[in-house]
PDB file of C-alpha atoms and ligand atoms in Angstrom:
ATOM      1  CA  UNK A 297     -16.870  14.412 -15.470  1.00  0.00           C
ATOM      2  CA  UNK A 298     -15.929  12.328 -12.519  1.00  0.00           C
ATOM      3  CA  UNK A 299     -13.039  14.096 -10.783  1.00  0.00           C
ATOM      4  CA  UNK A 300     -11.435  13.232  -7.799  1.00  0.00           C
ATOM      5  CA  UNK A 301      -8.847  15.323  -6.440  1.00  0.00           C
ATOM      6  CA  UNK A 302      -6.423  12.609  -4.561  1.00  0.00           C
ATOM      7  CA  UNK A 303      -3.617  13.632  -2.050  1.00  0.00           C
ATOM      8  CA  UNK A 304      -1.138  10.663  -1.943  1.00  0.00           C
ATOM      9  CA  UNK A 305       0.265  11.659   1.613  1.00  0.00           C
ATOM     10  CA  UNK A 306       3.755   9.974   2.213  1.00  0.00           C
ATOM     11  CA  UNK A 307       5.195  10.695   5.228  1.00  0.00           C
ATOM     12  CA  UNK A 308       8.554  10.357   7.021  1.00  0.00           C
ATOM     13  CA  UNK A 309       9.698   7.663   9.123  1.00  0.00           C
ATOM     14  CA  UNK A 310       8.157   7.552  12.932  1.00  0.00           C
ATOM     15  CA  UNK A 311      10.497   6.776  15.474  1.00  0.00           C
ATOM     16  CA  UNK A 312       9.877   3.517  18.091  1.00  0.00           C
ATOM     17  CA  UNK A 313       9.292   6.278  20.690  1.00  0.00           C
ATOM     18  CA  UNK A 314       6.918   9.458  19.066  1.00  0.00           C
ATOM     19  CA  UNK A 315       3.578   8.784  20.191  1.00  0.00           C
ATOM     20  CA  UNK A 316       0.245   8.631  18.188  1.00  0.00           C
ATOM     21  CA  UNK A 317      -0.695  11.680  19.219  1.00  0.00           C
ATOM     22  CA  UNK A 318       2.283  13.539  17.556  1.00  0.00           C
ATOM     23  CA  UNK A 319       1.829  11.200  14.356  1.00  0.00           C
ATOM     24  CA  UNK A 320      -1.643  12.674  14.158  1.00  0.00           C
ATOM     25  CA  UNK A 321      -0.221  16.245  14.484  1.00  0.00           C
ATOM     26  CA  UNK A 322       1.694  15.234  11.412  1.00  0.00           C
ATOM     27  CA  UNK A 323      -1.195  14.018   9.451  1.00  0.00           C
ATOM     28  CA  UNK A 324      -3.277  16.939  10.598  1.00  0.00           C
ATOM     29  CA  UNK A 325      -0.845  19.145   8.857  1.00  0.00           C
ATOM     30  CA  UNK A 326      -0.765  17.138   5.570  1.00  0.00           C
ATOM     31  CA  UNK A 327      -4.485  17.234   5.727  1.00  0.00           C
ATOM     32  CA  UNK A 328      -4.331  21.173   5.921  1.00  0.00           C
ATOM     33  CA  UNK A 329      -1.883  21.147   3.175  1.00  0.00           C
ATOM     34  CA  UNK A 330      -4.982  18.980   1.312  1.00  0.00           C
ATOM     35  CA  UNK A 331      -7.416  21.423   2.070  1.00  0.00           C
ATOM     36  CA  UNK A 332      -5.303  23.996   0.442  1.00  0.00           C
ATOM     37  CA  UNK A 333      -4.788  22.374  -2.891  1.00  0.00           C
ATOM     38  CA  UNK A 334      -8.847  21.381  -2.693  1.00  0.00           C
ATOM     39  CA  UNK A 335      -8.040  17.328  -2.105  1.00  0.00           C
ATOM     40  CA  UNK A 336     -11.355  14.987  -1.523  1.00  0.00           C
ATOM     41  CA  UNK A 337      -9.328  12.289  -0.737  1.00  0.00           C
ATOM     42  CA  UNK A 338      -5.764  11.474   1.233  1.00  0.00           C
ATOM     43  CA  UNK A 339      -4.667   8.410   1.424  1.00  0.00           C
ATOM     44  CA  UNK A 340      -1.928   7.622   4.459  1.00  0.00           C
ATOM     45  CA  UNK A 341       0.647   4.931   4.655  1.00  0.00           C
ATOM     46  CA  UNK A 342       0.435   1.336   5.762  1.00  0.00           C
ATOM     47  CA  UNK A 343       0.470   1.414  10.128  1.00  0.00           C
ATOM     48  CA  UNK A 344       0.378   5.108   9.796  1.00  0.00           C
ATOM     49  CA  UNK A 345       0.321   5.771  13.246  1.00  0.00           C
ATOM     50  CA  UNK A 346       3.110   4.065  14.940  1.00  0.00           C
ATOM     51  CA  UNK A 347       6.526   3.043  14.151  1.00  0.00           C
ATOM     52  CA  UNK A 348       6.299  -0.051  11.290  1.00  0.00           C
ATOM     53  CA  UNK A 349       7.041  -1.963  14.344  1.00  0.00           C
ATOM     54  CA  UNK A 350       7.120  -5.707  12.612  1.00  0.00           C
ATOM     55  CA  UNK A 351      10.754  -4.233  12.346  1.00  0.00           C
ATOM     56  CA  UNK A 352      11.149  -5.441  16.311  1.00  0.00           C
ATOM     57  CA  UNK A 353      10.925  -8.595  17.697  1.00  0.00           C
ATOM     58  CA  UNK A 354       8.464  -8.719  21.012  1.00  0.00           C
ATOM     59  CA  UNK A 355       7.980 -12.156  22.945  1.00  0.00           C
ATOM     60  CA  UNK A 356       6.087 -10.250  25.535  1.00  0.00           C
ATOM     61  CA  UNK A 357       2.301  -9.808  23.810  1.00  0.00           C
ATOM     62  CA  UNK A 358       1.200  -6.914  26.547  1.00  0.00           C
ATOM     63  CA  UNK A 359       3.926  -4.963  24.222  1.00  0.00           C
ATOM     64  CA  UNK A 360       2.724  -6.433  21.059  1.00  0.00           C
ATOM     65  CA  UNK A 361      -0.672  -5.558  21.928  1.00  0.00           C
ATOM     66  CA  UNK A 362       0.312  -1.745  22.914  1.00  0.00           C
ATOM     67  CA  UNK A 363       0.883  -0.805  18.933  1.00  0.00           C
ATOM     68  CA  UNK A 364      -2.584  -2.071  18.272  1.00  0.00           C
ATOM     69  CA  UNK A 365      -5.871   0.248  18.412  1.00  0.00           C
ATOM     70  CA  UNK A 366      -8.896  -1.427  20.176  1.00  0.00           C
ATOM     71  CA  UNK A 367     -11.701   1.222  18.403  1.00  0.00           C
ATOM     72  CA  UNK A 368     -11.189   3.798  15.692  1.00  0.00           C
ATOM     73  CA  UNK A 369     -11.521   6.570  16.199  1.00  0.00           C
ATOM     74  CA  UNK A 370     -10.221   6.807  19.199  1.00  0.00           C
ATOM     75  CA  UNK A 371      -8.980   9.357  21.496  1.00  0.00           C
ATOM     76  CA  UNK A 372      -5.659   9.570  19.864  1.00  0.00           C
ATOM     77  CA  UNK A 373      -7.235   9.631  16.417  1.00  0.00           C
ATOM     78  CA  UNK A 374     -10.260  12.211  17.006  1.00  0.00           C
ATOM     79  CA  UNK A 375      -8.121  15.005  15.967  1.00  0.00           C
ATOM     80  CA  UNK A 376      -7.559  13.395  12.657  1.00  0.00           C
ATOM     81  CA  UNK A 377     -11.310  12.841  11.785  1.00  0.00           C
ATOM     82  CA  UNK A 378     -12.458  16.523  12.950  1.00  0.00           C
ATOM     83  CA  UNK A 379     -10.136  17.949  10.452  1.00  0.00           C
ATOM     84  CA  UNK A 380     -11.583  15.574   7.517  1.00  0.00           C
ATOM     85  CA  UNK A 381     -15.041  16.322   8.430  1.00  0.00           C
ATOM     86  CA  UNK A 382     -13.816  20.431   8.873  1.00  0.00           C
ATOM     87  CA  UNK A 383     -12.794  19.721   5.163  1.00  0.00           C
ATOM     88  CA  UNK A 384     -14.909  17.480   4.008  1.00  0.00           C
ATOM     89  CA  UNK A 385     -12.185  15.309   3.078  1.00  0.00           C
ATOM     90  CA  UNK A 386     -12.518  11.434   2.459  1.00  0.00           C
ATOM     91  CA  UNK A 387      -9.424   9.916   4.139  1.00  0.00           C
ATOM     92  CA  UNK A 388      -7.652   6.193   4.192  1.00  0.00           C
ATOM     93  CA  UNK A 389      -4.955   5.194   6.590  1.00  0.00           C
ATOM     94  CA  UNK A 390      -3.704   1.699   8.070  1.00  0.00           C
ATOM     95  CA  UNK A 391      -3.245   0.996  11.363  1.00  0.00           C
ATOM     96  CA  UNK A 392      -2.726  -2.143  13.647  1.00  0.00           C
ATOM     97  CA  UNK A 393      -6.476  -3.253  14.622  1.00  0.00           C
ATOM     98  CA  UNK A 394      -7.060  -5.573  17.845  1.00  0.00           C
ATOM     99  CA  UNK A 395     -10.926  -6.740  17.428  1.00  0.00           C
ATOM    100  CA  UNK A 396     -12.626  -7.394  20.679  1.00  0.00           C
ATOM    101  CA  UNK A 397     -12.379 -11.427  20.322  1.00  0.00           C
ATOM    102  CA  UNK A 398      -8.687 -10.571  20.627  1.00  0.00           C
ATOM    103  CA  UNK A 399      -8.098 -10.943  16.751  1.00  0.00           C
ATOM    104  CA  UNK A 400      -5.278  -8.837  15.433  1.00  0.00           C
ATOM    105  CA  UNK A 401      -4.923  -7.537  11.871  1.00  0.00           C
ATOM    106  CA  UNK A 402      -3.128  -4.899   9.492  1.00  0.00           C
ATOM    107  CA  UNK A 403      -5.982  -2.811   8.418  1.00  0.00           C
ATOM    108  CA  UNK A 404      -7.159   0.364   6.767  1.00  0.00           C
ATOM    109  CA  UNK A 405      -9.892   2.142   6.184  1.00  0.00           C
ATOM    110  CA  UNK A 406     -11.841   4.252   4.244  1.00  0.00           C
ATOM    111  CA  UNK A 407     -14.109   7.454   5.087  1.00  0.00           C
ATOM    112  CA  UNK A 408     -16.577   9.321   3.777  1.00  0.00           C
ATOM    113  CA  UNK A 409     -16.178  13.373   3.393  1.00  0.00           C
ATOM    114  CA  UNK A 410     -17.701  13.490   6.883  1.00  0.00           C
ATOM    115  CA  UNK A 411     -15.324  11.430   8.699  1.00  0.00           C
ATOM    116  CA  UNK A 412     -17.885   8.294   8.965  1.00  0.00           C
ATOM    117  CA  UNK A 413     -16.141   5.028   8.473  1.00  0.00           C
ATOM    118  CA  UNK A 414     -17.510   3.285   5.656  1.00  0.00           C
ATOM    119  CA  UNK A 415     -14.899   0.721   4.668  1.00  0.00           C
ATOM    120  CA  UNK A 416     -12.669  -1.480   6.234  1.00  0.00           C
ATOM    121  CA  UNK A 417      -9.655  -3.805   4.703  1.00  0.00           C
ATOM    122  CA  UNK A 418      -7.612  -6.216   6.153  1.00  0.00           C
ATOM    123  CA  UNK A 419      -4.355  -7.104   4.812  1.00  0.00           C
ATOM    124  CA  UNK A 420      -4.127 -10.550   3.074  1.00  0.00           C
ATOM    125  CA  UNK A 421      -0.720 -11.134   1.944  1.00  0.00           C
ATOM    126  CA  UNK A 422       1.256 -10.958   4.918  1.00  0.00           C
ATOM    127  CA  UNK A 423       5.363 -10.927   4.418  1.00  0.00           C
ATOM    128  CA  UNK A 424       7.803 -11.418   6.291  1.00  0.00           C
ATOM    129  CA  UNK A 425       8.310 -14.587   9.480  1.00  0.00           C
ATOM    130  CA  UNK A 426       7.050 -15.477  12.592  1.00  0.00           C
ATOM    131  CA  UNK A 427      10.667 -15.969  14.345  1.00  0.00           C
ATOM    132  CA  UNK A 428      13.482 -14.079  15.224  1.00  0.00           C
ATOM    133  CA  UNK A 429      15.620 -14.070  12.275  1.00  0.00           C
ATOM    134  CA  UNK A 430      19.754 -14.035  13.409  1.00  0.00           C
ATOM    135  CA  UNK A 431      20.558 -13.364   9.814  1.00  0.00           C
ATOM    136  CA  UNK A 432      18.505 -10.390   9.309  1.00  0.00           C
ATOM    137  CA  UNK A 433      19.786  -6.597   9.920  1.00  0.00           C
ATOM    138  CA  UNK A 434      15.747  -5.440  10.449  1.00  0.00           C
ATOM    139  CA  UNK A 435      13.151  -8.428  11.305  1.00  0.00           C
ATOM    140  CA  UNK A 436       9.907  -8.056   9.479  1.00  0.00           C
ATOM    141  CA  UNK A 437       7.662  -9.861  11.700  1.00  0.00           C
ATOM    142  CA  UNK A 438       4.318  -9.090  10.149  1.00  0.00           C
ATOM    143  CA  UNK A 439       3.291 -13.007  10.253  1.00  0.00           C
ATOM    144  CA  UNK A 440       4.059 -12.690  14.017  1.00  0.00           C
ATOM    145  CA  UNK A 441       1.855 -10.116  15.190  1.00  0.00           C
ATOM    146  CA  UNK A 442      -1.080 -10.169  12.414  1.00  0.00           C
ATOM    147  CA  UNK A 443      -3.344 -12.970  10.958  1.00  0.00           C
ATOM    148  CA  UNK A 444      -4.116 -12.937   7.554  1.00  0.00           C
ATOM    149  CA  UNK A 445      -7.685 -10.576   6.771  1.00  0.00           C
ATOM    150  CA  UNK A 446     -10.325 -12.401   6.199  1.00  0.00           C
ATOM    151  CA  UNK A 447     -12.621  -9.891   4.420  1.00  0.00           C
ATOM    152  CA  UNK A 448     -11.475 -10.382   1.272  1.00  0.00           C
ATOM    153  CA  UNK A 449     -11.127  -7.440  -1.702  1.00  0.00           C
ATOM    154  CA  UNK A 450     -14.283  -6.206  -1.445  1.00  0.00           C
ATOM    155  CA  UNK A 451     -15.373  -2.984  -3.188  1.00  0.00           C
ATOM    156  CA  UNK A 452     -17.069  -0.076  -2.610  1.00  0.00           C
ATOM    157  CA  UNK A 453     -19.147   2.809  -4.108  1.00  0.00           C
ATOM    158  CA  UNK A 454     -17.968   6.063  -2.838  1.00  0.00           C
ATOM    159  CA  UNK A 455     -17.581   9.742  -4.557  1.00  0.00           C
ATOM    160  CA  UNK A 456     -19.492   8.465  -7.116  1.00  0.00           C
ATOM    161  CA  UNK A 457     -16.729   5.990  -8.600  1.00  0.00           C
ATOM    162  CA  UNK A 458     -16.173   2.283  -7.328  1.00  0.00           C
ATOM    163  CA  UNK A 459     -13.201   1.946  -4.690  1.00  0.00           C
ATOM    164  CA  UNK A 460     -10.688  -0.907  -3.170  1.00  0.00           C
ATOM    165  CA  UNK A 461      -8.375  -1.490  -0.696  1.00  0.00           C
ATOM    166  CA  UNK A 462      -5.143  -3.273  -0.190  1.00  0.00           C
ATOM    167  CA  UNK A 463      -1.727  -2.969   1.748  1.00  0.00           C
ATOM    168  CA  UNK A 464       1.696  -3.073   0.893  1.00  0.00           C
ATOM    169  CA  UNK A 465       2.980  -6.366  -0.094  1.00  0.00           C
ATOM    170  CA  UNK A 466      -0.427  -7.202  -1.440  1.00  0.00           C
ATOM    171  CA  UNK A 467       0.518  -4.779  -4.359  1.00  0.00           C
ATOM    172  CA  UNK A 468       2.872  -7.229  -5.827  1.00  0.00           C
ATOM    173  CA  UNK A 469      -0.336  -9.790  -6.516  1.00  0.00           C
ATOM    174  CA  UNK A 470      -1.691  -9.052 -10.014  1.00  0.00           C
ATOM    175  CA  UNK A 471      -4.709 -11.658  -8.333  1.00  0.00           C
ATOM    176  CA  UNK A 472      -5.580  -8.283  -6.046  1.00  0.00           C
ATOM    177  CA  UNK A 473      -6.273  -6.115  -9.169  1.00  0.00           C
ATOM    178  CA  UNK A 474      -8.547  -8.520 -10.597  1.00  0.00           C
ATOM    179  CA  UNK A 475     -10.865  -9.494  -7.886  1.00  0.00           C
ATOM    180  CA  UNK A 476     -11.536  -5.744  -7.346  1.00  0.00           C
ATOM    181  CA  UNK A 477     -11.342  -5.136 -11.072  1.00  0.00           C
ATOM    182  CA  UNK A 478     -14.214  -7.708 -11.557  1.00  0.00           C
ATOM    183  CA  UNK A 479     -15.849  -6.116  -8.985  1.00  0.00           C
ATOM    184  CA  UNK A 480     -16.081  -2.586 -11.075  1.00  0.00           C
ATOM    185  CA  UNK A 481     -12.984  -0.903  -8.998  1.00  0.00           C
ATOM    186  CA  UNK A 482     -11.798   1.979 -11.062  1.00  0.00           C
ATOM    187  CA  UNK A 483      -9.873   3.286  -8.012  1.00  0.00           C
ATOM    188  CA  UNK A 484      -7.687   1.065  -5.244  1.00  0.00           C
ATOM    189  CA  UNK A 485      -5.888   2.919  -2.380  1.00  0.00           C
ATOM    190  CA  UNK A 486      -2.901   1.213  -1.428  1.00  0.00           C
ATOM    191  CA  UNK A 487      -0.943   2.576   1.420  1.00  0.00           C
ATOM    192  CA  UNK A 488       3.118   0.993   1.918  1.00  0.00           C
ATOM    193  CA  UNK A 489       5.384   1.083   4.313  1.00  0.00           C
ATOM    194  CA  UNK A 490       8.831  -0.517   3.000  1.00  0.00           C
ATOM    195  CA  UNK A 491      12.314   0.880   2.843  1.00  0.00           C
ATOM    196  CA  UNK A 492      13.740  -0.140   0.171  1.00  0.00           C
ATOM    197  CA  UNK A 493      17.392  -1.210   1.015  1.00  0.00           C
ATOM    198  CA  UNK A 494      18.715  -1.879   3.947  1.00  0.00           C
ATOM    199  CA  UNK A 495      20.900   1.294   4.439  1.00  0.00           C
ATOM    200  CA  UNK A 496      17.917   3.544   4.080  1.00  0.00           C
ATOM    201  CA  UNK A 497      16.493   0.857   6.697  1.00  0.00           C
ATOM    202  CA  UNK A 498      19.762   1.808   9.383  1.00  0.00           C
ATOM    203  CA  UNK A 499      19.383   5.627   8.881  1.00  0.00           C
ATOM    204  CA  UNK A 500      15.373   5.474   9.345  1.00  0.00           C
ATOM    205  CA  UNK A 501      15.353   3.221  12.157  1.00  0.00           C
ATOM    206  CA  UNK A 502      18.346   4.367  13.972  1.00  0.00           C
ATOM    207  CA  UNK A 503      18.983   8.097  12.942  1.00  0.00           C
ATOM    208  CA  UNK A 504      15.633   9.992  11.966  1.00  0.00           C
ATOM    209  CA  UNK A 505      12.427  11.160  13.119  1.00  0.00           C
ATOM    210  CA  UNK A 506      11.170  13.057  10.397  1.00  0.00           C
ATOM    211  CA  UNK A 507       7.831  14.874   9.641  1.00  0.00           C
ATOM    212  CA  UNK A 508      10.088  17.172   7.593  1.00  0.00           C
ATOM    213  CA  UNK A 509       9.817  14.410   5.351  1.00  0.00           C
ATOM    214  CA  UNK A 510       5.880  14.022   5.194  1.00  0.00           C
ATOM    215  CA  UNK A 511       5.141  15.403   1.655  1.00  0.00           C
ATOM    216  CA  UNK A 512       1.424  15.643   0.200  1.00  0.00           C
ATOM    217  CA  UNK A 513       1.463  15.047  -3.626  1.00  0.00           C
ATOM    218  CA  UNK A 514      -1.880  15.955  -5.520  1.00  0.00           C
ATOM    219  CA  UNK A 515      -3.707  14.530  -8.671  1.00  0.00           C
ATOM    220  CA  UNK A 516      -6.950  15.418  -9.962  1.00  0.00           C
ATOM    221  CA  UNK A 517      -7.894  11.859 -11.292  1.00  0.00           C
ATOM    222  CA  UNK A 518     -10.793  11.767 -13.542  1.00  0.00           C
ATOM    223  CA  UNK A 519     -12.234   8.460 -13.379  1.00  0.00           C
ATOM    224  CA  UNK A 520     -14.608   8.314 -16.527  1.00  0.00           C
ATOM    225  CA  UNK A 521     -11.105   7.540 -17.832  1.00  0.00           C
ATOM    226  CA  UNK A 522     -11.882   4.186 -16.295  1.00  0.00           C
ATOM    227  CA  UNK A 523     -14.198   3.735 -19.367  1.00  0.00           C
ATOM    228  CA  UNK A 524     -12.517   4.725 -22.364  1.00  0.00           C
ATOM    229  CA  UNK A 525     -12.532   3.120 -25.258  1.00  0.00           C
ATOM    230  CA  UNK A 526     -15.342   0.770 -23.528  1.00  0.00           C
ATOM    231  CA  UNK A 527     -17.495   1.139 -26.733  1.00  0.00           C
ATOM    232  CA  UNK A 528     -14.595  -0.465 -28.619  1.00  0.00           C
ATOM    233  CA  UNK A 529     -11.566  -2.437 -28.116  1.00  0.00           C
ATOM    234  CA  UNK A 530     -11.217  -2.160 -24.461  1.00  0.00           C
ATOM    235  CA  UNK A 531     -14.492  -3.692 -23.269  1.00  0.00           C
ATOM    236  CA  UNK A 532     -12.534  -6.075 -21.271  1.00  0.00           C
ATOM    237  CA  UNK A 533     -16.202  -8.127 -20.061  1.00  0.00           C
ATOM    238  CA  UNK A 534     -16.506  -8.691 -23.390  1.00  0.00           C
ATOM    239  CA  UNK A 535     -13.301  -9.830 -24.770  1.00  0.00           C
ATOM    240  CA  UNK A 536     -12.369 -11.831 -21.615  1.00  0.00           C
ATOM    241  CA  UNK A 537     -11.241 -15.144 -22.683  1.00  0.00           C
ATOM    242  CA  UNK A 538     -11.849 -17.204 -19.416  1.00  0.00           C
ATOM    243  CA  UNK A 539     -11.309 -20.198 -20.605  1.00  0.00           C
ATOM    244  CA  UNK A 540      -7.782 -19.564 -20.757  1.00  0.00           C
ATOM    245  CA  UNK A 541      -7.233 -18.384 -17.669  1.00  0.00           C
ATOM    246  CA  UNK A 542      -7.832 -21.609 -14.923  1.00  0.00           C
ATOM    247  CA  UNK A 543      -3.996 -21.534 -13.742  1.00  0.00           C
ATOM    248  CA  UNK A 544      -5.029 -18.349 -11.914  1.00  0.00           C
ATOM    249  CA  UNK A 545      -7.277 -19.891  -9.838  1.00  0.00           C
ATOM    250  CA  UNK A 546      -5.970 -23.456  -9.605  1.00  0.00           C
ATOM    251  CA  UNK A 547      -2.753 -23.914  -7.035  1.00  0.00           C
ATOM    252  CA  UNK A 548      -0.595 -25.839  -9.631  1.00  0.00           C
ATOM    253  CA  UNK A 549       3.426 -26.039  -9.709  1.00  0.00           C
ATOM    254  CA  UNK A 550       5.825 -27.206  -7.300  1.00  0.00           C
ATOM    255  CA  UNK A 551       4.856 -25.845  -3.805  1.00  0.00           C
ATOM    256  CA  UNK A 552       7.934 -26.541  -1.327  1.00  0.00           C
ATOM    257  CA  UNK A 553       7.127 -26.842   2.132  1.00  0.00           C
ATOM    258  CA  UNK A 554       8.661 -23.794   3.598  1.00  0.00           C
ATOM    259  CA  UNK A 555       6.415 -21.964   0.764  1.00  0.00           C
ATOM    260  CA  UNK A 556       3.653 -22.426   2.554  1.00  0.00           C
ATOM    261  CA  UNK A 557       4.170 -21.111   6.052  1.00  0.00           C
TER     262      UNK A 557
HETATM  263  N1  CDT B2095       5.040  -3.793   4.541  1.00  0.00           N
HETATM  264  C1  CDT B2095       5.234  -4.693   3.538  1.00  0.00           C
HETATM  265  O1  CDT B2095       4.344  -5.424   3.165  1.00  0.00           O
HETATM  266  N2  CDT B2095       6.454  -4.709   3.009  1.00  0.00           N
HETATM  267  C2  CDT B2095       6.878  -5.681   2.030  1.00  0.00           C
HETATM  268  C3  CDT B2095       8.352  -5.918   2.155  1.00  0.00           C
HETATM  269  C4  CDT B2095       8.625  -6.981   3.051  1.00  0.00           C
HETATM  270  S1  CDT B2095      10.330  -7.339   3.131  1.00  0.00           S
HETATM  271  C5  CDT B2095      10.304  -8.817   3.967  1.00  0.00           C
HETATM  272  C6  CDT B2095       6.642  -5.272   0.599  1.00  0.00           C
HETATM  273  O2  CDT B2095       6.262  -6.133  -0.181  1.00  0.00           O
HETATM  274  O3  CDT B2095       6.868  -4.110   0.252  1.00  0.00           O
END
């Protein structure tokens, strides 16, 4: 059997001003909490380590550039990946990457049970606008500060099963599933970061700073589920009626102009 024991670790809002070194405290402790309940794999939100700061509009890009991390690990991180590697526990979390050609991008990554990074994704499908919005109560300025990745949905083997990335809004794109499901995924790790109405968004943004809202939940996934019924009715390589399926790939329909910005 191919179990994975997954901790899913959601945590509480982070204010504009708590630090990433307190944010790592937090995940430290949700990591301990994964160690407990014998986890081989957490997976942290979307921009885990700051506030989701596409929330505030920034002209100035020294103050832009100030949520972004220029290596990983890095100093404020380190504590994070010596308690993996002290439990031998695989971890994914996003973060705000600036590349050194000055390239920025909403990433995560993926470790192995020794705290190496082996995988990196960066987010494709990037919501939100690129200028101040009057009519908004919260600006989500993601196509602002972040280009869209350009590595794709790639997939990799890892724990003996076949893992994926992908962030947030890219969830809502059935397209996501099936590049990494053609590519043998049988696990993606999708970390979010989304209120989901705007009062919640007033009493996180304004009101809370809240680790006593971090929760770890558990699941022992086993992923030879992936194959059942492979032998039979759900080979889906062999049923696949392609064919069929050329609107997927083919822009079609009306595309209005402010579409495609
Ligand atoms: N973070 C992220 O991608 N959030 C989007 C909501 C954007 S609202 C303009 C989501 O799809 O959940």
């Amino acid at each position: 059997m191919r179990n994975i024991v997954i901790g899913a670790a959601q945590m509480g809002p982070i204010q504009k001003a708590e630090n990433r070194d307190a944010v790592v405290l937090r995940m430290v402790a949700l990591l301990e909490q994964a160690h407990e309940a014998h986890c081989n794999l957490v997976v942290f939100p979307e921009l885990a380590l700051t506030t989701f700061f596409p929330r505030h509009y920034m002209e100035d890009q020294k103050e832009v550039d100030a949520w972004f991390e220029v290596e990983m690990p890095n100093a404020s991180t380190q504590p994070l990946f010596d308690a993996a590697k002290r439990f031998s526990i695989a971890l994914s979390f996003g973060y705000a990457e600036l590349t050194p050609e000055g390239r920025h991008f909403n990433t995560s990554i993926l470790t192995d049970n020794q705290a190496n990074i082996i995988a990196k994704y960066r987010k494709v499908h990037l919501p939100g606008h690129t200028e101040y919005d009057p009519e908004r109560d919260f600006q989500h300025l993601e196509k602002r500060y972040f280009e869209p990745g350009d590595l794709g949905f790639p997939v990799w083997q890892s724990q003996n099963a076949h893992m994926g990335m992908c962030i947030c809004n890219d969830r809502r794109w059935p397209e996501v599933y099936r590049v990494m499901a053609l590519q043998g995924a049988e696990l993606i790790m999708l970390g979010y970061n989304t209120p989901a109405t705007n009062s919640q968004q007033r009493e996180f943004v304004v009101a809370r700073a809240s680790s006593e809202d971090d929760e770890l939940l558990v699941h022992s996934c086993d992923m030879d589920q992936c194959n059942f019924g492979k032998a039979t009715v759900f080979d889906f390589d062999r049923h696949r009626r392609i064919e069929h399926y050329g609107l997927i790939t083919s822009q079609t329909g009306v595309v209005l102009e402010e579409q495609k910005r």
